[in-house]
Amino acid sequence: NTEIPKRILGRTGIEIHILSMGVMRADNPNLLRASYNSGIFHYDTAHGYQNGRNEEMVGNFFEGKPRDTYFIATKVGLGNPSQENFEEELNSKLDISLKRLKMEYVDIFYAHGFKDVESVLNERTIEALKKIKKDGKARFIGFSTHAHKPEQLDAAIEAGIYDVILLSYNFKLQNLKETQEAIERAAKAGIGLVAMKTMTGGV
């Protein structure tokens, strides 16, 4: 059983392995079992993966296991912050996710798929995320992104509330140098960074 190296996830202070499991495409709990038994600690799912069945599988697998032996992230698409029922809809989806996961809280809650700087800095979004953390539904908050990453990372530093950012990162990025430089700035500011799509879809 080879020990996987660990690093501290930014200001969270949590030590996690450099290898995590994105559960999105997994539909067999035996994959989770193999991962868990090999020492993987951090698992990433989302409200919309497999129409909710992914979170249900994760919840069923981890039910009864010591809470300090796994570290769970889930994500919810936020919708339009200018809508009147924005916060209500967001919390309703998160509550459904927690019910599926059979957990009182997740370790990381991500706003799913930010596409621009405006999303990162939106005051209503920021207040809604802060409240989720304050209410104990998530230990840490952040967002996931595939686009305009250098600008969004700099905006996250400015906002000052994001604990973790999940971003696509691989050798095929058109702006790899700019993204790398922004990652270094974000890390210095204490933001935890988790890389996804590292295999570029299996190239």
JSON list of C-alpha atoms in Angstrom, two decimals:
[
{"chain": "A", "resi": 1, "resn": "ASN", "atom": "CA", "xyz": [0.00, 0.00, 0.00]},
{"chain": "A", "resi": 2, "resn": "THR", "atom": "CA", "xyz": [1.99, 2.99, -1.30]},
{"chain": "A", "resi": 3, "resn": "GLU", "atom": "CA", "xyz": [1.58, 6.11, 0.82]},
{"chain": "A", "resi": 4, "resn": "ILE", "atom": "CA", "xyz": [0.18, 8.97, -1.29]},
{"chain": "A", "resi": 5, "resn": "PRO", "atom": "CA", "xyz": [1.92, 12.32, -0.59]},
{"chain": "A", "resi": 6, "resn": "LYS", "atom": "CA", "xyz": [-0.13, 14.95, 1.25]},
{"chain": "A", "resi": 7, "resn": "ARG", "atom": "CA", "xyz": [-0.35, 18.72, 1.20]},
{"chain": "A", "resi": 8, "resn": "ILE", "atom": "CA", "xyz": [-2.19, 21.35, 3.25]},
{"chain": "A", "resi": 9, "resn": "LEU", "atom": "CA", "xyz": [-5.26, 22.66, 1.42]},
{"chain": "A", "resi": 10, "resn": "GLY", "atom": "CA", "xyz": [-4.66, 26.39, 1.78]},
{"chain": "A", "resi": 11, "resn": "ARG", "atom": "CA", "xyz": [-6.19, 28.22, 4.73]},
{"chain": "A", "resi": 12, "resn": "THR", "atom": "CA", "xyz": [-8.44, 25.25, 5.52]},
{"chain": "A", "resi": 13, "resn": "GLY", "atom": "CA", "xyz": [-5.44, 23.75, 7.33]},
{"chain": "A", "resi": 14, "resn": "ILE", "atom": "CA", "xyz": [-6.67, 20.31, 6.24]},
{"chain": "A", "resi": 15, "resn": "GLU", "atom": "CA", "xyz": [-4.02, 17.88, 5.06]},
{"chain": "A", "resi": 16, "resn": "ILE", "atom": "CA", "xyz": [-5.22, 15.95, 2.01]},
{"chain": "A", "resi": 17, "resn": "HIS", "atom": "CA", "xyz": [-3.55, 13.60, -0.44]},
{"chain": "A", "resi": 18, "resn": "ILE", "atom": "CA", "xyz": [-2.41, 15.01, -3.78]},
{"chain": "A", "resi": 19, "resn": "LEU", "atom": "CA", "xyz": [-4.67, 12.39, -5.39]},
{"chain": "A", "resi": 20, "resn": "SER", "atom": "CA", "xyz": [-8.43, 12.65, -4.89]},
{"chain": "A", "resi": 21, "resn": "MET", "atom": "CA", "xyz": [-11.43, 10.91, -6.48]},
{"chain": "A", "resi": 22, "resn": "GLY", "atom": "CA", "xyz": [-13.80, 12.75, -8.75]},
{"chain": "A", "resi": 23, "resn": "VAL", "atom": "CA", "xyz": [-16.86, 10.52, -8.43]},
{"chain": "A", "resi": 24, "resn": "MET", "atom": "CA", "xyz": [-18.85, 12.08, -11.31]},
{"chain": "A", "resi": 25, "resn": "ARG", "atom": "CA", "xyz": [-18.78, 9.15, -13.75]},
{"chain": "A", "resi": 26, "resn": "ALA", "atom": "CA", "xyz": [-18.63, 6.36, -11.18]},
{"chain": "A", "resi": 27, "resn": "ASP", "atom": "CA", "xyz": [-21.88, 4.41, -10.77]},
{"chain": "A", "resi": 28, "resn": "ASN", "atom": "CA", "xyz": [-20.52, 1.38, -8.92]},
{"chain": "A", "resi": 29, "resn": "PRO", "atom": "CA", "xyz": [-19.86, 1.61, -5.16]},
{"chain": "A", "resi": 30, "resn": "ASN", "atom": "CA", "xyz": [-17.04, -0.93, -5.57]},
{"chain": "A", "resi": 31, "resn": "LEU", "atom": "CA", "xyz": [-15.01, 1.87, -7.20]},
{"chain": "A", "resi": 32, "resn": "LEU", "atom": "CA", "xyz": [-15.49, 3.94, -4.06]},
{"chain": "A", "resi": 33, "resn": "ARG", "atom": "CA", "xyz": [-14.58, 0.95, -1.92]},
{"chain": "A", "resi": 34, "resn": "ALA", "atom": "CA", "xyz": [-11.35, 0.34, -3.84]},
{"chain": "A", "resi": 35, "resn": "SER", "atom": "CA", "xyz": [-10.47, 4.02, -3.60]},
{"chain": "A", "resi": 36, "resn": "TYR", "atom": "CA", "xyz": [-11.27, 4.27, 0.12]},
{"chain": "A", "resi": 37, "resn": "ASN", "atom": "CA", "xyz": [-9.36, 1.09, 0.92]},
{"chain": "A", "resi": 38, "resn": "SER", "atom": "CA", "xyz": [-6.31, 2.41, -0.96]},
{"chain": "A", "resi": 39, "resn": "GLY", "atom": "CA", "xyz": [-6.23, 5.43, 1.34]},
{"chain": "A", "resi": 40, "resn": "ILE", "atom": "CA", "xyz": [-7.94, 8.11, -0.78]},
{"chain": "A", "resi": 41, "resn": "PHE", "atom": "CA", "xyz": [-9.47, 10.72, 1.54]},
{"chain": "A", "resi": 42, "resn": "HIS", "atom": "CA", "xyz": [-11.06, 13.42, -0.65]},
{"chain": "A", "resi": 43, "resn": "TYR", "atom": "CA", "xyz": [-14.13, 12.72, -2.83]},
{"chain": "A", "resi": 44, "resn": "ASP", "atom": "CA", "xyz": [-15.87, 15.16, -5.17]},
{"chain": "A", "resi": 45, "resn": "THR", "atom": "CA", "xyz": [-19.48, 14.91, -6.34]},
{"chain": "A", "resi": 46, "resn": "ALA", "atom": "CA", "xyz": [-22.26, 17.36, -7.31]},
{"chain": "A", "resi": 47, "resn": "HIS", "atom": "CA", "xyz": [-26.00, 17.89, -7.03]},
{"chain": "A", "resi": 48, "resn": "GLY", "atom": "CA", "xyz": [-26.52, 17.27, -10.74]},
{"chain": "A", "resi": 49, "resn": "TYR", "atom": "CA", "xyz": [-24.25, 14.25, -11.33]},
{"chain": "A", "resi": 50, "resn": "GLN", "atom": "CA", "xyz": [-26.32, 11.33, -12.63]},
{"chain": "A", "resi": 51, "resn": "ASN", "atom": "CA", "xyz": [-29.47, 13.27, -11.67]},
{"chain": "A", "resi": 52, "resn": "GLY", "atom": "CA", "xyz": [-28.60, 12.94, -8.00]},
{"chain": "A", "resi": 53, "resn": "ARG", "atom": "CA", "xyz": [-27.80, 9.24, -8.03]},
{"chain": "A", "resi": 54, "resn": "ASN", "atom": "CA", "xyz": [-24.09, 10.00, -7.65]},
{"chain": "A", "resi": 55, "resn": "GLU", "atom": "CA", "xyz": [-24.62, 11.75, -4.31]},
{"chain": "A", "resi": 56, "resn": "GLU", "atom": "CA", "xyz": [-26.94, 8.93, -3.21]},
{"chain": "A", "resi": 57, "resn": "MET", "atom": "CA", "xyz": [-24.24, 6.34, -3.98]},
{"chain": "A", "resi": 58, "resn": "VAL", "atom": "CA", "xyz": [-21.64, 8.39, -2.09]},
{"chain": "A", "resi": 59, "resn": "GLY", "atom": "CA", "xyz": [-24.02, 8.74, 0.87]},
{"chain": "A", "resi": 60, "resn": "ASN", "atom": "CA", "xyz": [-24.82, 5.04, 0.96]},
{"chain": "A", "resi": 61, "resn": "PHE", "atom": "CA", "xyz": [-21.16, 4.08, 0.78]},
{"chain": "A", "resi": 62, "resn": "PHE", "atom": "CA", "xyz": [-19.93, 6.39, 3.55]},
{"chain": "A", "resi": 63, "resn": "GLU", "atom": "CA", "xyz": [-22.88, 5.83, 5.89]},
{"chain": "A", "resi": 64, "resn": "GLY", "atom": "CA", "xyz": [-21.56, 4.55, 9.23]},
{"chain": "A", "resi": 65, "resn": "LYS", "atom": "CA", "xyz": [-17.90, 5.18, 8.40]},
{"chain": "A", "resi": 66, "resn": "PRO", "atom": "CA", "xyz": [-15.96, 7.44, 10.80]},
{"chain": "A", "resi": 67, "resn": "ARG", "atom": "CA", "xyz": [-16.49, 11.05, 9.64]},
{"chain": "A", "resi": 68, "resn": "ASP", "atom": "CA", "xyz": [-12.81, 11.86, 9.93]},
{"chain": "A", "resi": 69, "resn": "THR", "atom": "CA", "xyz": [-11.85, 9.14, 7.42]},
{"chain": "A", "resi": 70, "resn": "TYR", "atom": "CA", "xyz": [-13.27, 10.97, 4.39]},
{"chain": "A", "resi": 71, "resn": "PHE", "atom": "CA", "xyz": [-13.50, 14.54, 3.08]},
{"chain": "A", "resi": 72, "resn": "ILE", "atom": "CA", "xyz": [-16.49, 15.30, 0.85]},
{"chain": "A", "resi": 73, "resn": "ALA", "atom": "CA", "xyz": [-17.08, 18.09, -1.64]},
{"chain": "A", "resi": 74, "resn": "THR", "atom": "CA", "xyz": [-20.32, 18.72, -3.50]},
{"chain": "A", "resi": 75, "resn": "LYS", "atom": "CA", "xyz": [-21.44, 21.44, -5.90]},
{"chain": "A", "resi": 76, "resn": "VAL", "atom": "CA", "xyz": [-24.67, 23.22, -6.80]},
{"chain": "A", "resi": 77, "resn": "GLY", "atom": "CA", "xyz": [-25.28, 25.45, -9.82]},
{"chain": "A", "resi": 78, "resn": "LEU", "atom": "CA", "xyz": [-26.35, 28.78, -8.35]},
{"chain": "A", "resi": 79, "resn": "GLY", "atom": "CA", "xyz": [-28.81, 30.06, -10.93]},
{"chain": "A", "resi": 80, "resn": "ASN", "atom": "CA", "xyz": [-29.33, 33.81, -11.35]},
{"chain": "A", "resi": 81, "resn": "PRO", "atom": "CA", "xyz": [-28.42, 35.88, -8.25]},
{"chain": "A", "resi": 82, "resn": "SER", "atom": "CA", "xyz": [-30.80, 38.63, -9.35]},
{"chain": "A", "resi": 83, "resn": "GLN", "atom": "CA", "xyz": [-33.83, 36.35, -8.95]},
{"chain": "A", "resi": 84, "resn": "GLU", "atom": "CA", "xyz": [-35.94, 36.96, -5.87]},
{"chain": "A", "resi": 85, "resn": "ASN", "atom": "CA", "xyz": [-35.83, 33.36, -4.62]},
{"chain": "A", "resi": 86, "resn": "PHE", "atom": "CA", "xyz": [-32.09, 32.90, -5.36]},
{"chain": "A", "resi": 87, "resn": "GLU", "atom": "CA", "xyz": [-31.00, 32.00, -1.79]},
{"chain": "A", "resi": 88, "resn": "GLU", "atom": "CA", "xyz": [-34.07, 29.86, -1.15]},
{"chain": "A", "resi": 89, "resn": "GLU", "atom": "CA", "xyz": [-33.49, 27.78, -4.30]},
{"chain": "A", "resi": 90, "resn": "LEU", "atom": "CA", "xyz": [-29.78, 27.39, -3.56]},
{"chain": "A", "resi": 91, "resn": "ASN", "atom": "CA", "xyz": [-30.38, 26.20, -0.01]},
{"chain": "A", "resi": 92, "resn": "SER", "atom": "CA", "xyz": [-33.17, 23.90, -1.11]},
{"chain": "A", "resi": 93, "resn": "LYS", "atom": "CA", "xyz": [-30.80, 22.15, -3.55]},
{"chain": "A", "resi": 94, "resn": "LEU", "atom": "CA", "xyz": [-28.05, 21.95, -0.95]},
{"chain": "A", "resi": 95, "resn": "ASP", "atom": "CA", "xyz": [-30.49, 20.46, 1.58]},
{"chain": "A", "resi": 96, "resn": "ILE", "atom": "CA", "xyz": [-31.46, 17.82, -1.00]},
{"chain": "A", "resi": 97, "resn": "SER", "atom": "CA", "xyz": [-27.75, 17.09, -1.56]},
{"chain": "A", "resi": 98, "resn": "LEU", "atom": "CA", "xyz": [-27.13, 16.69, 2.17]},
{"chain": "A", "resi": 99, "resn": "LYS", "atom": "CA", "xyz": [-30.13, 14.37, 2.45]},
{"chain": "A", "resi": 100, "resn": "ARG", "atom": "CA", "xyz": [-28.83, 12.23, -0.42]},
{"chain": "A", "resi": 101, "resn": "LEU", "atom": "CA", "xyz": [-25.36, 12.18, 1.13]},
{"chain": "A", "resi": 102, "resn": "LYS", "atom": "CA", "xyz": [-26.86, 11.33, 4.56]},
{"chain": "A", "resi": 103, "resn": "MET", "atom": "CA", "xyz": [-24.64, 14.01, 6.05]},
{"chain": "A", "resi": 104, "resn": "GLU", "atom": "CA", "xyz": [-25.29, 17.07, 8.19]},
{"chain": "A", "resi": 105, "resn": "TYR", "atom": "CA", "xyz": [-22.56, 18.98, 6.38]},
{"chain": "A", "resi": 106, "resn": "VAL", "atom": "CA", "xyz": [-20.08, 18.68, 3.54]},
{"chain": "A", "resi": 107, "resn": "ASP", "atom": "CA", "xyz": [-16.41, 19.54, 3.93]},
{"chain": "A", "resi": 108, "resn": "ILE", "atom": "CA", "xyz": [-16.40, 21.77, 0.84]},
{"chain": "A", "resi": 109, "resn": "PHE", "atom": "CA", "xyz": [-19.39, 23.36, -0.86]},
{"chain": "A", "resi": 110, "resn": "TYR", "atom": "CA", "xyz": [-18.67, 24.74, -4.32]},
{"chain": "A", "resi": 111, "resn": "ALA", "atom": "CA", "xyz": [-20.74, 27.08, -6.43]},
{"chain": "A", "resi": 112, "resn": "HIS", "atom": "CA", "xyz": [-20.77, 24.97, -9.57]},
{"chain": "A", "resi": 113, "resn": "GLY", "atom": "CA", "xyz": [-19.17, 26.24, -12.77]},
{"chain": "A", "resi": 114, "resn": "PHE", "atom": "CA", "xyz": [-18.49, 29.96, -12.46]},
{"chain": "A", "resi": 115, "resn": "LYS", "atom": "CA", "xyz": [-17.83, 31.39, -15.92]},
{"chain": "A", "resi": 116, "resn": "ASP", "atom": "CA", "xyz": [-16.78, 34.99, -15.22]},
{"chain": "A", "resi": 117, "resn": "VAL", "atom": "CA", "xyz": [-15.41, 37.48, -12.71]},
{"chain": "A", "resi": 118, "resn": "GLU", "atom": "CA", "xyz": [-18.88, 38.95, -12.10]},
{"chain": "A", "resi": 119, "resn": "SER", "atom": "CA", "xyz": [-20.03, 35.61, -10.62]},
{"chain": "A", "resi": 120, "resn": "VAL", "atom": "CA", "xyz": [-17.05, 35.51, -8.25]},
{"chain": "A", "resi": 121, "resn": "LEU", "atom": "CA", "xyz": [-17.65, 39.04, -6.97]},
{"chain": "A", "resi": 122, "resn": "ASN", "atom": "CA", "xyz": [-21.47, 39.07, -6.91]},
{"chain": "A", "resi": 123, "resn": "GLU", "atom": "CA", "xyz": [-22.49, 40.36, -3.47]},
{"chain": "A", "resi": 124, "resn": "ARG", "atom": "CA", "xyz": [-25.64, 38.26, -3.20]},
{"chain": "A", "resi": 125, "resn": "THR", "atom": "CA", "xyz": [-23.69, 35.12, -4.10]},
{"chain": "A", "resi": 126, "resn": "ILE", "atom": "CA", "xyz": [-21.00, 35.96, -1.54]},
{"chain": "A", "resi": 127, "resn": "GLU", "atom": "CA", "xyz": [-23.59, 36.51, 1.21]},
{"chain": "A", "resi": 128, "resn": "ALA", "atom": "CA", "xyz": [-25.40, 33.26, 0.36]},
{"chain": "A", "resi": 129, "resn": "LEU", "atom": "CA", "xyz": [-22.16, 31.25, 0.48]},
{"chain": "A", "resi": 130, "resn": "LYS", "atom": "CA", "xyz": [-21.07, 32.88, 3.74]},
{"chain": "A", "resi": 131, "resn": "LYS", "atom": "CA", "xyz": [-24.42, 31.96, 5.29]},
{"chain": "A", "resi": 132, "resn": "ILE", "atom": "CA", "xyz": [-24.07, 28.32, 4.19]},
{"chain": "A", "resi": 133, "resn": "LYS", "atom": "CA", "xyz": [-20.74, 28.20, 6.03]},
{"chain": "A", "resi": 134, "resn": "LYS", "atom": "CA", "xyz": [-22.09, 30.07, 9.07]},
{"chain": "A", "resi": 135, "resn": "ASP", "atom": "CA", "xyz": [-25.08, 27.71, 9.27]},
{"chain": "A", "resi": 136, "resn": "GLY", "atom": "CA", "xyz": [-22.72, 24.73, 9.40]},
{"chain": "A", "resi": 137, "resn": "LYS", "atom": "CA", "xyz": [-23.86, 23.13, 6.14]},
{"chain": "A", "resi": 138, "resn": "ALA", "atom": "CA", "xyz": [-20.28, 23.32, 4.83]},
{"chain": "A", "resi": 139, "resn": "ARG", "atom": "CA", "xyz": [-16.96, 23.64, 6.62]},
{"chain": "A", "resi": 140, "resn": "PHE", "atom": "CA", "xyz": [-15.43, 25.46, 3.66]},
{"chain": "A", "resi": 141, "resn": "ILE", "atom": "CA", "xyz": [-16.80, 27.30, 0.61]},
{"chain": "A", "resi": 142, "resn": "GLY", "atom": "CA", "xyz": [-15.54, 27.89, -2.91]},
{"chain": "A", "resi": 143, "resn": "PHE", "atom": "CA", "xyz": [-16.35, 27.58, -6.59]},
{"chain": "A", "resi": 144, "resn": "SER", "atom": "CA", "xyz": [-15.46, 25.43, -9.56]},
{"chain": "A", "resi": 145, "resn": "THR", "atom": "CA", "xyz": [-14.42, 26.84, -12.92]},
{"chain": "A", "resi": 146, "resn": "HIS", "atom": "CA", "xyz": [-13.31, 25.85, -16.41]},
{"chain": "A", "resi": 147, "resn": "ALA", "atom": "CA", "xyz": [-13.13, 29.31, -17.99]},
{"chain": "A", "resi": 148, "resn": "HIS", "atom": "CA", "xyz": [-11.26, 32.61, -17.55]},
{"chain": "A", "resi": 149, "resn": "LYS", "atom": "CA", "xyz": [-9.36, 31.10, -14.66]},
{"chain": "A", "resi": 150, "resn": "PRO", "atom": "CA", "xyz": [-6.59, 33.69, -14.14]},
{"chain": "A", "resi": 151, "resn": "GLU", "atom": "CA", "xyz": [-9.13, 36.51, -13.89]},
{"chain": "A", "resi": 152, "resn": "GLN", "atom": "CA", "xyz": [-11.42, 34.49, -11.62]},
{"chain": "A", "resi": 153, "resn": "LEU", "atom": "CA", "xyz": [-8.56, 33.49, -9.33]},
{"chain": "A", "resi": 154, "resn": "ASP", "atom": "CA", "xyz": [-7.55, 37.13, -8.94]},
{"chain": "A", "resi": 155, "resn": "ALA", "atom": "CA", "xyz": [-11.19, 38.06, -8.26]},
{"chain": "A", "resi": 156, "resn": "ALA", "atom": "CA", "xyz": [-11.34, 35.34, -5.58]},
{"chain": "A", "resi": 157, "resn": "ILE", "atom": "CA", "xyz": [-8.29, 36.85, -3.87]},
{"chain": "A", "resi": 158, "resn": "GLU", "atom": "CA", "xyz": [-10.06, 40.22, -3.94]},
{"chain": "A", "resi": 159, "resn": "ALA", "atom": "CA", "xyz": [-13.32, 38.76, -2.56]},
{"chain": "A", "resi": 160, "resn": "GLY", "atom": "CA", "xyz": [-11.48, 37.16, 0.34]},
{"chain": "A", "resi": 161, "resn": "ILE", "atom": "CA", "xyz": [-14.19, 34.61, 1.25]},
{"chain": "A", "resi": 162, "resn": "TYR", "atom": "CA", "xyz": [-13.35, 31.61, -0.92]},
{"chain": "A", "resi": 163, "resn": "ASP", "atom": "CA", "xyz": [-11.51, 28.85, 0.93]},
{"chain": "A", "resi": 164, "resn": "VAL", "atom": "CA", "xyz": [-11.06, 26.46, -2.00]},
{"chain": "A", "resi": 165, "resn": "ILE", "atom": "CA", "xyz": [-11.22, 26.66, -5.80]},
{"chain": "A", "resi": 166, "resn": "LEU", "atom": "CA", "xyz": [-11.65, 23.62, -8.05]},
{"chain": "A", "resi": 167, "resn": "LEU", "atom": "CA", "xyz": [-10.22, 24.35, -11.49]},
{"chain": "A", "resi": 168, "resn": "SER", "atom": "CA", "xyz": [-9.42, 22.49, -14.69]},
{"chain": "A", "resi": 169, "resn": "TYR", "atom": "CA", "xyz": [-5.64, 22.26, -15.04]},
{"chain": "A", "resi": 170, "resn": "ASN", "atom": "CA", "xyz": [-3.62, 20.33, -17.61]},
{"chain": "A", "resi": 171, "resn": "PHE", "atom": "CA", "xyz": [-0.95, 20.66, -20.30]},
{"chain": "A", "resi": 172, "resn": "LYS", "atom": "CA", "xyz": [-3.51, 21.53, -23.00]},
{"chain": "A", "resi": 173, "resn": "LEU", "atom": "CA", "xyz": [-4.63, 24.84, -21.47]},
{"chain": "A", "resi": 174, "resn": "GLN", "atom": "CA", "xyz": [-4.18, 27.70, -23.93]},
{"chain": "A", "resi": 175, "resn": "ASN", "atom": "CA", "xyz": [-3.23, 30.06, -21.10]},
{"chain": "A", "resi": 176, "resn": "LEU", "atom": "CA", "xyz": [-1.22, 27.64, -18.96]},
{"chain": "A", "resi": 177, "resn": "LYS", "atom": "CA", "xyz": [1.45, 30.22, -18.01]},
{"chain": "A", "resi": 178, "resn": "GLU", "atom": "CA", "xyz": [-1.12, 32.84, -16.94]},
{"chain": "A", "resi": 179, "resn": "THR", "atom": "CA", "xyz": [-3.13, 30.21, -15.06]},
{"chain": "A", "resi": 180, "resn": "GLN", "atom": "CA", "xyz": [-0.02, 28.95, -13.27]},
{"chain": "A", "resi": 181, "resn": "GLU", "atom": "CA", "xyz": [0.93, 32.49, -12.22]},
{"chain": "A", "resi": 182, "resn": "ALA", "atom": "CA", "xyz": [-2.62, 33.12, -10.93]},
{"chain": "A", "resi": 183, "resn": "ILE", "atom": "CA", "xyz": [-2.52, 29.81, -9.03]},
{"chain": "A", "resi": 184, "resn": "GLU", "atom": "CA", "xyz": [0.67, 30.96, -7.30]},
{"chain": "A", "resi": 185, "resn": "ARG", "atom": "CA", "xyz": [-0.96, 34.28, -6.33]},
{"chain": "A", "resi": 186, "resn": "ALA", "atom": "CA", "xyz": [-4.05, 32.49, -5.01]},
{"chain": "A", "resi": 187, "resn": "ALA", "atom": "CA", "xyz": [-1.96, 30.00, -3.03]},
{"chain": "A", "resi": 188, "resn": "LYS", "atom": "CA", "xyz": [-0.01, 32.87, -1.45]},
{"chain": "A", "resi": 189, "resn": "ALA", "atom": "CA", "xyz": [-3.35, 34.43, -0.46]},
{"chain": "A", "resi": 190, "resn": "GLY", "atom": "CA", "xyz": [-4.25, 31.20, 1.37]},
{"chain": "A", "resi": 191, "resn": "ILE", "atom": "CA", "xyz": [-6.77, 29.79, -1.10]},
{"chain": "A", "resi": 192, "resn": "GLY", "atom": "CA", "xyz": [-6.75, 25.99, -1.39]},
{"chain": "A", "resi": 193, "resn": "LEU", "atom": "CA", "xyz": [-6.59, 24.77, -4.99]},
{"chain": "A", "resi": 194, "resn": "VAL", "atom": "CA", "xyz": [-7.82, 21.44, -6.33]},
{"chain": "A", "resi": 195, "resn": "ALA", "atom": "CA", "xyz": [-7.04, 20.46, -9.92]},
{"chain": "A", "resi": 196, "resn": "MET", "atom": "CA", "xyz": [-9.56, 18.64, -12.12]},
{"chain": "A", "resi": 197, "resn": "LYS", "atom": "CA", "xyz": [-9.46, 17.42, -15.74]},
{"chain": "A", "resi": 198, "resn": "THR", "atom": "CA", "xyz": [-5.76, 16.74, -15.22]},
{"chain": "A", "resi": 199, "resn": "MET", "atom": "CA", "xyz": [-5.81, 13.97, -17.84]},
{"chain": "A", "resi": 200, "resn": "THR", "atom": "CA", "xyz": [-7.55, 16.26, -20.40]},
{"chain": "A", "resi": 201, "resn": "GLY", "atom": "CA", "xyz": [-10.35, 13.75, -20.83]},
{"chain": "A", "resi": 202, "resn": "GLY", "atom": "CA", "xyz": [-7.98, 10.81, -21.29]},
{"chain": "A", "resi": 203, "resn": "VAL", "atom": "CA", "xyz": [-5.49, 12.09, -23.89]}
]
